[in-house]
Coordinates of C-alpha atoms in Angstrom, one line a residue:
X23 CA 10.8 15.5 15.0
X24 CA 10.7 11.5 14.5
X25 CA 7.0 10.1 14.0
X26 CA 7.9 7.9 17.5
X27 CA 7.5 11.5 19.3
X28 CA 4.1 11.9 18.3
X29 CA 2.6 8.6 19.9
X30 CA 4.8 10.0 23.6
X31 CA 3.2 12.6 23.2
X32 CA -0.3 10.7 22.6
X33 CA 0.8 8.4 25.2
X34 CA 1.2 11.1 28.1
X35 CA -1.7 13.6 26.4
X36 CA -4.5 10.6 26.3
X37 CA -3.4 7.9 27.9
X38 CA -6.9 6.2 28.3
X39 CA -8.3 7.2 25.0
X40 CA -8.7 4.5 22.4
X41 CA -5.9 4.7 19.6
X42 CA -6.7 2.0 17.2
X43 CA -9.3 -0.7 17.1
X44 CA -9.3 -4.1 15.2
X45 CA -12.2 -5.2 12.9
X46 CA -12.3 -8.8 12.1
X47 CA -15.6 -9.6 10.4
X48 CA -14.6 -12.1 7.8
X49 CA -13.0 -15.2 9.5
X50 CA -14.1 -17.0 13.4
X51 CA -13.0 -15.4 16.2
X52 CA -11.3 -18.5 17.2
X53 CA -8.9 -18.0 14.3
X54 CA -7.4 -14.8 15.8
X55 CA -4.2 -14.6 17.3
X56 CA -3.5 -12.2 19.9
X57 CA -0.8 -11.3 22.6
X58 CA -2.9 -12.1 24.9
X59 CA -1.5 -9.6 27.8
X60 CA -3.0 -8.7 30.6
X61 CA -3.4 -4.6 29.8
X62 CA -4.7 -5.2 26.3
X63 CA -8.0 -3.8 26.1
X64 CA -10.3 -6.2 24.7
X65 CA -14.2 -5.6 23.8
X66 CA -17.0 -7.2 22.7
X67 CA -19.2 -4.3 21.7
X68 CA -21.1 -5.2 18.5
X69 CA -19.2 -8.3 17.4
X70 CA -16.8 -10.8 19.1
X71 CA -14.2 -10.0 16.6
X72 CA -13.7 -6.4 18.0
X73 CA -10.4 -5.6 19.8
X74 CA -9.0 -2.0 21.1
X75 CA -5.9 -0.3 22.4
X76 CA -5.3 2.9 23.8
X77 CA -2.8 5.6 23.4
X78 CA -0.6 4.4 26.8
X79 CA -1.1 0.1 25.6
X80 CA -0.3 1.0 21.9
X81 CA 2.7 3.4 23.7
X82 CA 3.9 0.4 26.0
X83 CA 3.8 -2.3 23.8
X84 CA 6.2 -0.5 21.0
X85 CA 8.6 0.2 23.9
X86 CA 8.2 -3.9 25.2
X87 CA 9.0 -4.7 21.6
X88 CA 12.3 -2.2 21.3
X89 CA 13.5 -3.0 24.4
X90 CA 13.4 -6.8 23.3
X91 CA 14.9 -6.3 20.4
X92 CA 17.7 -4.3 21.9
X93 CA 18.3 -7.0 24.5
X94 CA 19.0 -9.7 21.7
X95 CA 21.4 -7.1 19.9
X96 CA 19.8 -4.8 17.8
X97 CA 21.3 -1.3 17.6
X98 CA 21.0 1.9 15.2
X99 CA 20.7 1.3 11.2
X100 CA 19.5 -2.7 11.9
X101 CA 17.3 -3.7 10.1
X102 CA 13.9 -5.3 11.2
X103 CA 11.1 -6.9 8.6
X104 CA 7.8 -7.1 9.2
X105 CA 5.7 -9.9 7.7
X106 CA 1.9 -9.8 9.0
X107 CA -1.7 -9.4 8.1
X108 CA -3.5 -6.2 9.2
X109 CA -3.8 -6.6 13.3
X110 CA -4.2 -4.7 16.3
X111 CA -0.1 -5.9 16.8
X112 CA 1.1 -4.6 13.4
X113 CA 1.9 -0.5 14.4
X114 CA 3.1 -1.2 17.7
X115 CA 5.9 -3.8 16.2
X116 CA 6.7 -1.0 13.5
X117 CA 6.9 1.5 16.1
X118 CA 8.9 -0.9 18.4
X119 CA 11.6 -0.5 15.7
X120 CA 11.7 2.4 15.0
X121 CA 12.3 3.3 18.9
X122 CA 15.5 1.4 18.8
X123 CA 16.9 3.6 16.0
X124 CA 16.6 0.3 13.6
X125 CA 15.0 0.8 10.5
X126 CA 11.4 -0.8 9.7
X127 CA 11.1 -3.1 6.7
X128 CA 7.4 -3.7 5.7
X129 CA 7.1 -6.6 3.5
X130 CA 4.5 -7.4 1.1
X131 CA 2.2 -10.2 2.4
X132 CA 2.3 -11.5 -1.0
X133 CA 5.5 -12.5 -1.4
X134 CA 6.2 -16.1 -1.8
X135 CA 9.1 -18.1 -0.1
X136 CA 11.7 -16.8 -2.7
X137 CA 10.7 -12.8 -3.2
X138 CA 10.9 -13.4 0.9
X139 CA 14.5 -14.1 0.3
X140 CA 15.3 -12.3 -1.8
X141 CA 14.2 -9.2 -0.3
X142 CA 15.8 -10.2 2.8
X143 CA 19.1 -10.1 1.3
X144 CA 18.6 -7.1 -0.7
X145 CA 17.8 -5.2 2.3
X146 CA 19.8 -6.9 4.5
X147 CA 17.9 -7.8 7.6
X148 CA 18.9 -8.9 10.5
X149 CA 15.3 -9.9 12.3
X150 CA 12.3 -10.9 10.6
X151 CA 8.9 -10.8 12.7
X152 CA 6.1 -13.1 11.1
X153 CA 2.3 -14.2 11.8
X154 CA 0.6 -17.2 11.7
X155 CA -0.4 -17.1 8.4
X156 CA 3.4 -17.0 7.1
X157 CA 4.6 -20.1 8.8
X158 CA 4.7 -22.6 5.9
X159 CA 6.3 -19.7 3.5
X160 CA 9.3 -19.2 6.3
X161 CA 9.5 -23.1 6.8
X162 CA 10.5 -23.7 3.3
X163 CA 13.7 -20.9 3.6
X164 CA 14.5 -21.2 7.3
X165 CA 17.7 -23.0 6.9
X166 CA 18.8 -19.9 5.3
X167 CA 17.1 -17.2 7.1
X168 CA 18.6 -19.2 10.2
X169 CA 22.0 -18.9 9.7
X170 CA 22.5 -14.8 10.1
X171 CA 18.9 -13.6 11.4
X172 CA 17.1 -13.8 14.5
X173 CA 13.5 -15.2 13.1
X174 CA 10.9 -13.6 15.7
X175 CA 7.1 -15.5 15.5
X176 CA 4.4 -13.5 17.0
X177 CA 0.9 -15.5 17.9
X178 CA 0.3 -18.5 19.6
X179 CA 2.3 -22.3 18.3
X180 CA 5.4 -20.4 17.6
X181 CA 7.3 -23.3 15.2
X182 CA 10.7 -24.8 16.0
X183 CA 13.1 -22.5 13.9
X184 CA 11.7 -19.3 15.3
X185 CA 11.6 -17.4 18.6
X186 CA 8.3 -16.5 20.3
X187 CA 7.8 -12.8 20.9
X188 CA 5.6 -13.3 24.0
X189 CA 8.3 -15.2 25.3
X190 CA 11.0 -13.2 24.4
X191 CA 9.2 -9.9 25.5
X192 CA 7.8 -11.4 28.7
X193 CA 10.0 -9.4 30.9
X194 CA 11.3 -6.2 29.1
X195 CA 10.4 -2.7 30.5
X196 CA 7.9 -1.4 28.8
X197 CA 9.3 2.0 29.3
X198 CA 11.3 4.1 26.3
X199 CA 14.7 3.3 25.5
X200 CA 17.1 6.0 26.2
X201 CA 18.4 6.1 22.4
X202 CA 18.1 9.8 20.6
X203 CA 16.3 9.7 17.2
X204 CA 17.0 12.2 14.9
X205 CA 15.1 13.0 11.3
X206 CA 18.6 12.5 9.8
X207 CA 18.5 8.7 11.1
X208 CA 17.1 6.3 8.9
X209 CA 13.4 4.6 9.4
X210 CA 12.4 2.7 6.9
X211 CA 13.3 0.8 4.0
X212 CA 10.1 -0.1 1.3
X213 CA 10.0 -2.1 -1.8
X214 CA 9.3 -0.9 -5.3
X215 CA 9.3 -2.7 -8.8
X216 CA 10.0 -1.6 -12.1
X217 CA 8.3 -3.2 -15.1
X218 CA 11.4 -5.9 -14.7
X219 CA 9.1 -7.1 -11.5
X220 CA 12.6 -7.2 -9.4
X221 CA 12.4 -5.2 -6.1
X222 CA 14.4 -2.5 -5.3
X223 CA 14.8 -1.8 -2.1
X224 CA 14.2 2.3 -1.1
X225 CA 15.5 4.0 1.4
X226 CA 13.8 6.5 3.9
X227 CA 15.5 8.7 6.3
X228 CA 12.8 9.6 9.5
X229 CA 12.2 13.1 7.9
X230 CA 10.4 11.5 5.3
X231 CA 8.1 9.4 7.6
X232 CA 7.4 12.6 9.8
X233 CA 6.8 14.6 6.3
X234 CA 4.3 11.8 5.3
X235 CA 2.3 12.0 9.0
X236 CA 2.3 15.7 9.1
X237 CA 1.3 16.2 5.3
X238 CA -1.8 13.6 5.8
X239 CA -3.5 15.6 8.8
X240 CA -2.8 19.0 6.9
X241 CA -4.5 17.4 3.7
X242 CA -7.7 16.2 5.0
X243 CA -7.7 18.3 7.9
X244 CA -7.6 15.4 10.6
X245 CA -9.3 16.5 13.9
X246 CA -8.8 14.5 17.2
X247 CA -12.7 13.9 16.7
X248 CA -12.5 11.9 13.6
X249 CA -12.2 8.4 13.3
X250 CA -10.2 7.2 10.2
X251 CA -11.0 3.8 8.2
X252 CA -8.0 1.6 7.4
X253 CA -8.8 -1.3 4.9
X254 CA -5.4 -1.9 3.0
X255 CA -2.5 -3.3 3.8
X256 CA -0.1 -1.7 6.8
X257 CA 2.9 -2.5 5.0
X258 CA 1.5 -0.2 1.6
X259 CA 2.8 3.5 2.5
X260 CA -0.6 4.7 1.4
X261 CA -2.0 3.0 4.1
X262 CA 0.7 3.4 7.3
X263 CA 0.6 7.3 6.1
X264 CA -3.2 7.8 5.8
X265 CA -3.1 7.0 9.2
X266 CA -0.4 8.6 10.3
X267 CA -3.0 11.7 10.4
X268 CA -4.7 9.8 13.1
X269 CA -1.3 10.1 14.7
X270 CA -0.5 13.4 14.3
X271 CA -4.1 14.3 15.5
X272 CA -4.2 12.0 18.3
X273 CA -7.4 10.6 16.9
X274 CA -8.9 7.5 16.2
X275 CA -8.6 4.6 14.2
X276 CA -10.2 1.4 12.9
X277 CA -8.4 -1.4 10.7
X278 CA -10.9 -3.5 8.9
X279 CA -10.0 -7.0 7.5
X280 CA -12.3 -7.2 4.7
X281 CA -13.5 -5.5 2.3
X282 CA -17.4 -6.5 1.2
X283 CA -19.5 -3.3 1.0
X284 CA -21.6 -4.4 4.0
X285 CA -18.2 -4.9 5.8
X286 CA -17.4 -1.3 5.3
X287 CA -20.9 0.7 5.3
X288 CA -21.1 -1.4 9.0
X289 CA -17.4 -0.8 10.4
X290 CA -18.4 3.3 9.2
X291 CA -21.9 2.9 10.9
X292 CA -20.5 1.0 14.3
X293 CA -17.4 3.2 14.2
X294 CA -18.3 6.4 13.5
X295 CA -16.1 6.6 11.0
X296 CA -15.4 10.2 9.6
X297 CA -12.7 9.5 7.0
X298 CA -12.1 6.4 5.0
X299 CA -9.8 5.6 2.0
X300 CA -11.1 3.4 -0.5
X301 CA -9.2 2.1 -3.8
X302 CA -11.6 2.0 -6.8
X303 CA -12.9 -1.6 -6.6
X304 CA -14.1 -1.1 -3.5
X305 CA -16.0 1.9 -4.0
X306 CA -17.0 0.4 -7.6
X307 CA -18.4 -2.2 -5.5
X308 CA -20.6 -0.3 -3.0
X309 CA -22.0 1.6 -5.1
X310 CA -23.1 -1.7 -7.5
X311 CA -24.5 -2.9 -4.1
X312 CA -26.5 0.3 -3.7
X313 CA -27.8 0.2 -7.3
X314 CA -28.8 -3.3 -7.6
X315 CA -31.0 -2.6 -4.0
X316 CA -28.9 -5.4 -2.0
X317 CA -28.0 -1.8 0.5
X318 CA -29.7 0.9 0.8
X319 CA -28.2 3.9 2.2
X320 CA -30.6 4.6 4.9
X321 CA -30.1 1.7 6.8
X322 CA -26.6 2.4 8.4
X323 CA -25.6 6.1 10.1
X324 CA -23.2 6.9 7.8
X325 CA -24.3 11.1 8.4
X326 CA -20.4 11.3 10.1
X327 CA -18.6 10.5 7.0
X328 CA -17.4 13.9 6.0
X329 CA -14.5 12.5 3.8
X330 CA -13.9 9.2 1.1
X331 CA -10.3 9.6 -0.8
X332 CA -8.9 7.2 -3.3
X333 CA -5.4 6.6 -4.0
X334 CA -2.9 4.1 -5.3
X335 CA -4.1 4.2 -9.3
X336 CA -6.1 6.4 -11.6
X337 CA -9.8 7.4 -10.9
X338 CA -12.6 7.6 -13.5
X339 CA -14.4 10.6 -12.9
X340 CA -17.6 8.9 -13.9
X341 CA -17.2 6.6 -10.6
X342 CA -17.0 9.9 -8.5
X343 CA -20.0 11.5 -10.6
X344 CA -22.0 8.5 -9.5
X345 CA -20.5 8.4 -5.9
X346 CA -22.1 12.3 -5.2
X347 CA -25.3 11.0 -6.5
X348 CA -25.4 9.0 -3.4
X349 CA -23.6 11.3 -0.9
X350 CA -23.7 14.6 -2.4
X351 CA -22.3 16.4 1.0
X352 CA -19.4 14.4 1.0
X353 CA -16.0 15.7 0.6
X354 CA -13.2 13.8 -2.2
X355 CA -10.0 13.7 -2.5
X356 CA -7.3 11.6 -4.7
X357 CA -3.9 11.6 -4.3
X358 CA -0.7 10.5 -6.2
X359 CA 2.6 9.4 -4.8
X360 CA 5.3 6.3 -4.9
X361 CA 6.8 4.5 -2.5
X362 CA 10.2 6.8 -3.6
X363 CA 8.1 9.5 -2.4
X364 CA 7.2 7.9 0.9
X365 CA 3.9 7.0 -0.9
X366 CA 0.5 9.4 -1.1
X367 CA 0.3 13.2 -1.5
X368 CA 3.6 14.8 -3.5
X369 CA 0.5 15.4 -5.8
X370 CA -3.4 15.6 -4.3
X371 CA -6.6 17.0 -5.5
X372 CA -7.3 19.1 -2.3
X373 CA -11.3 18.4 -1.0
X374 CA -11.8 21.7 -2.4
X375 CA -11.4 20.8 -6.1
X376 CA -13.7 18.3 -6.5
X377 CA -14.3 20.1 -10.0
X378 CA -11.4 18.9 -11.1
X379 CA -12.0 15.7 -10.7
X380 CA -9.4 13.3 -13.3
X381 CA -6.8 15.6 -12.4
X382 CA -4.1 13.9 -9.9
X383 CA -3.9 17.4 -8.2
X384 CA -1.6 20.1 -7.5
X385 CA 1.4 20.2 -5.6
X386 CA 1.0 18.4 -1.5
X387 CA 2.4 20.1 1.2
X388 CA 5.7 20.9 1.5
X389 CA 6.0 19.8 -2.5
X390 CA 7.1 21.1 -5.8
X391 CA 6.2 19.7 -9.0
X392 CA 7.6 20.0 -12.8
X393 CA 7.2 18.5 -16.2
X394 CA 10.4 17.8 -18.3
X395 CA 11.2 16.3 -21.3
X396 CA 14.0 14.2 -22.8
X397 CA 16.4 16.4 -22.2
X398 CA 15.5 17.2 -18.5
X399 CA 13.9 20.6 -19.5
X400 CA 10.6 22.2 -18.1
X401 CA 7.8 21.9 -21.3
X402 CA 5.6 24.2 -21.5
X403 CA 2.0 23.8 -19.9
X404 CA 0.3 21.5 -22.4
X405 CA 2.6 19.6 -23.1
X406 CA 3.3 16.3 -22.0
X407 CA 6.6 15.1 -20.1
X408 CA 7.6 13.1 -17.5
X409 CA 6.5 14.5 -13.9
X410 CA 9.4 15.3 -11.7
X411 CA 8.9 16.1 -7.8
X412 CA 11.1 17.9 -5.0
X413 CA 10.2 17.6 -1.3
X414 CA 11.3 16.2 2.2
X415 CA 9.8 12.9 1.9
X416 CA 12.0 11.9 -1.3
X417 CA 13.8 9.1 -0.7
X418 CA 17.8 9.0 0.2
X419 CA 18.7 5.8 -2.5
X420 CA 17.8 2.6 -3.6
X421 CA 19.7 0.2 -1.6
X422 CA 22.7 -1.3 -3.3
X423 CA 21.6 -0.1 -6.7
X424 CA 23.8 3.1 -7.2
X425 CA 22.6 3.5 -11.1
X426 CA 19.4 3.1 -11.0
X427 CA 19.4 6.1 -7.9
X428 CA 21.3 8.2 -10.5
X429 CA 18.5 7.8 -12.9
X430 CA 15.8 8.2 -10.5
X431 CA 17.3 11.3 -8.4
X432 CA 18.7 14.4 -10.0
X433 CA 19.7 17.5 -8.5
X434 CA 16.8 16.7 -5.4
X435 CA 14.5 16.0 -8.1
X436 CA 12.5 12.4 -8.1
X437 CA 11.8 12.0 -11.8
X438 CA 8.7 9.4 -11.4
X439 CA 8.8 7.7 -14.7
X440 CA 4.8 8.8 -15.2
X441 CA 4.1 11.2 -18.3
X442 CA 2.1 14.0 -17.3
X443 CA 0.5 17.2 -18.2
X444 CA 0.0 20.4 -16.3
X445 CA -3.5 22.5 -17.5
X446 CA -4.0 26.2 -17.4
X447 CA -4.9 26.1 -13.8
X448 CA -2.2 24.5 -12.4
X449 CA -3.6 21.4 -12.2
X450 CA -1.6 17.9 -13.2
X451 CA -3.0 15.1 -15.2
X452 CA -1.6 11.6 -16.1
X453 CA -1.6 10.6 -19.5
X454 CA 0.4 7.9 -19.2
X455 CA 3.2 5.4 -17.2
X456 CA 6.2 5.6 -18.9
X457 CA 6.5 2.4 -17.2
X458 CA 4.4 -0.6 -18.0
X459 CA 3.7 -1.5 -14.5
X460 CA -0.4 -2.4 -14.4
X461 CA -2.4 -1.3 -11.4
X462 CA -5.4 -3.6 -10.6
X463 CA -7.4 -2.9 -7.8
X464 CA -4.9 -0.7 -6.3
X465 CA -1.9 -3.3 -6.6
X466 CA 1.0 -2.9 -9.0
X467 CA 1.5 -5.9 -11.4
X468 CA 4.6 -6.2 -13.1
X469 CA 4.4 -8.3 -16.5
X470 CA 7.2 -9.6 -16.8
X471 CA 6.9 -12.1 -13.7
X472 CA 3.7 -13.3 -15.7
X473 CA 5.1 -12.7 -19.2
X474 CA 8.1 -15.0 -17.9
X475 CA 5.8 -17.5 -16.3
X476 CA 3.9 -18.0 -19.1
X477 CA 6.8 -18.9 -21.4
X478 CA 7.6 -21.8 -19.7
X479 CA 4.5 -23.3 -21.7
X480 CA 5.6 -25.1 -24.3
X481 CA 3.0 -24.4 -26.9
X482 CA 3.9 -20.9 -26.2
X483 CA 6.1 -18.8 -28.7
X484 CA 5.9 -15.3 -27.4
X485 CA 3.6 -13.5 -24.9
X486 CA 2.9 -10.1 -23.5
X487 CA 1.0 -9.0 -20.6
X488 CA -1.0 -5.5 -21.0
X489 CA -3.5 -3.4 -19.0
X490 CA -7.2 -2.9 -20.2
X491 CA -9.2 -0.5 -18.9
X492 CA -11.7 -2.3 -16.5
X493 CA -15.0 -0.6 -14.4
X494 CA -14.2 -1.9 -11.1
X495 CA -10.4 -2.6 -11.0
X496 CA -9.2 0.3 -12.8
X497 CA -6.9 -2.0 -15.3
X498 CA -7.1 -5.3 -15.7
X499 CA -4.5 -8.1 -16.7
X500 CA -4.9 -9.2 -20.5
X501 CA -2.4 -11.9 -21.8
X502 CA -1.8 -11.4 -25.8
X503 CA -0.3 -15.2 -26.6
X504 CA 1.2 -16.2 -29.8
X505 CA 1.0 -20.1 -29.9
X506 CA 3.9 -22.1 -31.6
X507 CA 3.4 -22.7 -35.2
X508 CA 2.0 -26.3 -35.7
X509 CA 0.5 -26.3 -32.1
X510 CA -3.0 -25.0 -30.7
X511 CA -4.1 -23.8 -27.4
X512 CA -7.2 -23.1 -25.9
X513 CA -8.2 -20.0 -23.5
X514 CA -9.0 -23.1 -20.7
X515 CA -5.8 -25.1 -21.5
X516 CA -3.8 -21.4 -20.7
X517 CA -5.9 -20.7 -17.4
X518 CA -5.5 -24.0 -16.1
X519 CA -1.6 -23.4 -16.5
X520 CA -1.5 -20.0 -15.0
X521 CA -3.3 -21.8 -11.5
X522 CA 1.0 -21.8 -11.2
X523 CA 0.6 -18.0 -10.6
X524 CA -0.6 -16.0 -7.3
X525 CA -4.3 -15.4 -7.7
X526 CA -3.7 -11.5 -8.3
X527 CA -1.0 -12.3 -10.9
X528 CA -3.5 -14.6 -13.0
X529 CA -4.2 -12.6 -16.3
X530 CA -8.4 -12.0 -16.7
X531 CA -8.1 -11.9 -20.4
X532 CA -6.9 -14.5 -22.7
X533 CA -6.0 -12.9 -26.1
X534 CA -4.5 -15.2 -29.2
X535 CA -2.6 -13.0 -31.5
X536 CA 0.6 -12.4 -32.8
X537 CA 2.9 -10.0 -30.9
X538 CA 4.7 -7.2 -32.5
X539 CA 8.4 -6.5 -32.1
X540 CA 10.4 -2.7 -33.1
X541 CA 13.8 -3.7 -34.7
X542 CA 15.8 -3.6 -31.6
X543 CA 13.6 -6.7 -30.5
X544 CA 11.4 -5.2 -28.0
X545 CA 7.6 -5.3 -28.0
X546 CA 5.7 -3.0 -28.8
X547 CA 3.2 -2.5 -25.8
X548 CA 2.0 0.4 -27.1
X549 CA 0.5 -1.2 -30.3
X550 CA -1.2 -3.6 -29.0
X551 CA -2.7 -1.3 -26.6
X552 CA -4.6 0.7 -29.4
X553 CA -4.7 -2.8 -31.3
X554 CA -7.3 -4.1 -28.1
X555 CA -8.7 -0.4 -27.4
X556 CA -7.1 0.4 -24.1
X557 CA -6.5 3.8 -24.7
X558 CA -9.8 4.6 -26.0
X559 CA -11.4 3.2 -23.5
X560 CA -9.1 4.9 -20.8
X561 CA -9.8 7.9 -22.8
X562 CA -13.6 7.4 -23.2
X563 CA -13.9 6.8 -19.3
X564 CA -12.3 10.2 -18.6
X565 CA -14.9 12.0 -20.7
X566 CA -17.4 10.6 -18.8

């Protein structure tokens, strides 16, 4: 059955119970935009920046928001972006769409006014919805979002090329429109990047979104007591799924903006918070906090918190070691997915196996698993090969990119592009990407957009962009620059160019060397990884 079932059925079951809550910590409470409706629930219980809907508001306001959109001309296979900051108005909007049989496109709140564009087009929307925060992006391409998209604005000072959902939804029904959802109908569309750094736009039929929900509560064994912690970003699959537990268990949730360790050990303590998902800088970072004496444990209730999991990149066991040291009861889990694989759990640990800890798992629910190699043949367990997985939450296509589904998809099979191993247990371990995508902090980081960027220097001759092993972010960016004969560079001159970059994109290391090509003209990444000690230091932290 569509995901949209399980909040009716929330909805009817407990109207009156509180669905999701809003955490705000980091910015005035003035700052915050809201709808501002009368049958929002709002609090102030602990802090001012504290809002909270229940199953029957969180219900209604998806059904206001389909309804709207339906009125202005949306129908089946639509489709509808999103473009907003974690907030208490993100999952109703997503489940708004989803109602009307359009399909949800989550964007990355990092985009700039051109990958906006140009992931509008590739996906071919027809609406974009957008916060505050996005105005001055969409101002500099609304002449050509304009001229075939509705542009929907949803806060207060809606701007003069876009609609104003509180406006626009003032007097729509806030019952369920009479469409018929099946799991053969399409949901969502996500974005995904090869080491090229161009999007490619993937395609989800609802099967895969109800796989997702329904795999997440039988992984960590979500209870309509527990209270689950969301910190990243909505529009990430490992986030909307995590929850999705809460969903399917008709239990609780709490989105935090922010991500400070006192900002988490006091949303878990406040909140009762039973299960949170932390990427490794975050958890790096609370348990520095701990060490240095700025926390201590004992000061927040934190006896509740049964479960911490980590996703979205690889996990030294060493961090985990250290994590039991402080909170030896708890139970771990990691899991491994793509956005092709409607994100987290193709591959997880399972809470029981914390033994196993470096391992990326065994097969998730509902999942089947190989290793193959060149030739698409099974290898032998030992050996390594890329990892290949089978499931109902693969994806149907990448949109308008025929070849590089043929490549991707074979015979049901999503080959994953990630070399992997298989031990005598059963269980899988990562060796390596095949692709050179970089994961810092939990976010992919393609190098070519910065090994492109960079180029444009003048004093620059070649350039490639690596990953080095790094304790809190996992990997982090390193720059290896060869400088123009004749001319010289300094690390300061080469930072103060790349303040042209998004902050996450801005390489951490500055490397002068020259950069080594095979014959066919392509550089050899690999090389230079054992030149600068990546993958002994990889290695040397999974020892650990």
């Amino acid at each position: 059955m569509p995901v949209t079932d399980f909040l009716e059925r929330n909805a009817k079951l407990y109207p009156d119970e509180i669905a999701l809550v809003e955490l705000n910590p980091e910015i005035p409470d003035g700052r915050r935009l809201t709808w501002k409706d009368s049958d929002l629930i709002e609090s102030t219980k602990n802090a001012p920046y504290r809002r909270e809907i229940s199953w029957a508001v969180f219900d209604e306001k998806a059904n206001r928001f389909a309804n709207m959109l339906i009125n202005r001309g949306i129908k089946k296979s639509d489709k509808v972006a999103i473009l907003m900051y974690n907030c208490l108005e993100w999952l109703p909007i997503y489940f708004g769409i989803l109602k009307t049989g359009a399909i949800a496109v989550p964007f990355n709140f990092r985009y700039d006014s051109d990958e906006i564009l140009y992931c509008v087009d590739l996906a071919d929307v027809d609406v974009l919805v957008f916060g505050f925060e996005f105005i001055g992006r969409i101002e500099q391409i609304a002449d050509r979002l304009m001229k075939k998209r509705l542009l929907i604005y949803v806060g207060d000072g809606c701007p003069d090329f876009a609609e104003s959902y509180r406006e626009l939804a003032a007097d729509c029904s806030s019952k369920a429109p009479d469409i018929k959802i099946t799991d053969d109908d399409f949901g969502a569309i996500y974005f995904s990047s090869g080491t090229t750094g161009f999007p490619k736009a993937i395609l989800h039929k609802h099967r895969s979104l109800t796989q997702a929900a329904e795999m997440e509560q039988v992984h960590h064994q979500t209870g309509r007591d527990d209270v689950f912690l969301c910190i990243p970003p909505l529009y990430h699959t490992g986030a909307k799924f995590h929850w999705m537990g809460s969903l399917v268990a008709g239990s609780r949730a709490v989105l935090l903006k922010g991500a400070k360790p006192k900002t988490i050990l006091d949303a878990v303590s406040n909140e009762h918070c039973t299960i949170v998902w932390l990427l490794v800088p975050w958890a790096q970072d609370i348990l520095d906090a701990f060490d240095r004496g700025e926390l201590k444990k004992e000061d927040f209730q934190l006896d509740q918190w049964r479960l911490m999991h980590i996703g979205a990149q690889p996990v030294p066991p060493s961090l985990i070691k250290h994590w039991h040291e402080y909170f030896p009861d708890q139970a771990y889990d990691t899991n491994y997915g793509l956005s092709e694989s409607t994100g987290p759990g193709c591959v997880h640990l399972g809470m029981e196996n914390t033994h196993k800890v470096g391992a990326i798992g065994v097969p998730g629910y509902r999942w089947q698993c190989k290793i193959v190699d060149e030739q698409g043949n099974e290898v032998k367990r030992g050996d390594v090969g890329e990892l290949c997985v089978k499931g109902p939450g693969v994806m149907t296509c990448y949109i308008h990119n025929a070849e590089a589904t043929a490549d991707t998809i074979k015979e049901g099979w999503l080959f994953t592009g990630d070399m992997a191993m298989q031990d005598e247990d059963g269980f899988y371990f990562l060796v390596d990407r095949k692709k050179d995508v970089i994961v810092s902090g939990g976010e992919n980081i393609y190098p070519v957009q910065i090994e492109d960027f960079l180029r444009t220097n003048p004093k620059i001759k070649d350039v490639a962009v690596i990953g080095l092993a790094d304790r809190r972010l996992g990997e982090k960016t390193a720059a290896i620059i060869e400088i123009k004969e004749g001319m010289t560079a300094t690390k300061e001159e080469i930072d103060d160019f790349c303040q042209g970059l998004a902050r996450y994109k801005r390489p951490k290391e500055i490397i002068f060397d020259s950069i080594p090509r095979n014959a066919t003209g392509k550089i050899e990444k690999p090389a230079l990884r054992k030149r600068y000690g990546a993958d002994q230091l990889v290695a040397q932290e999974n020892r650990a």
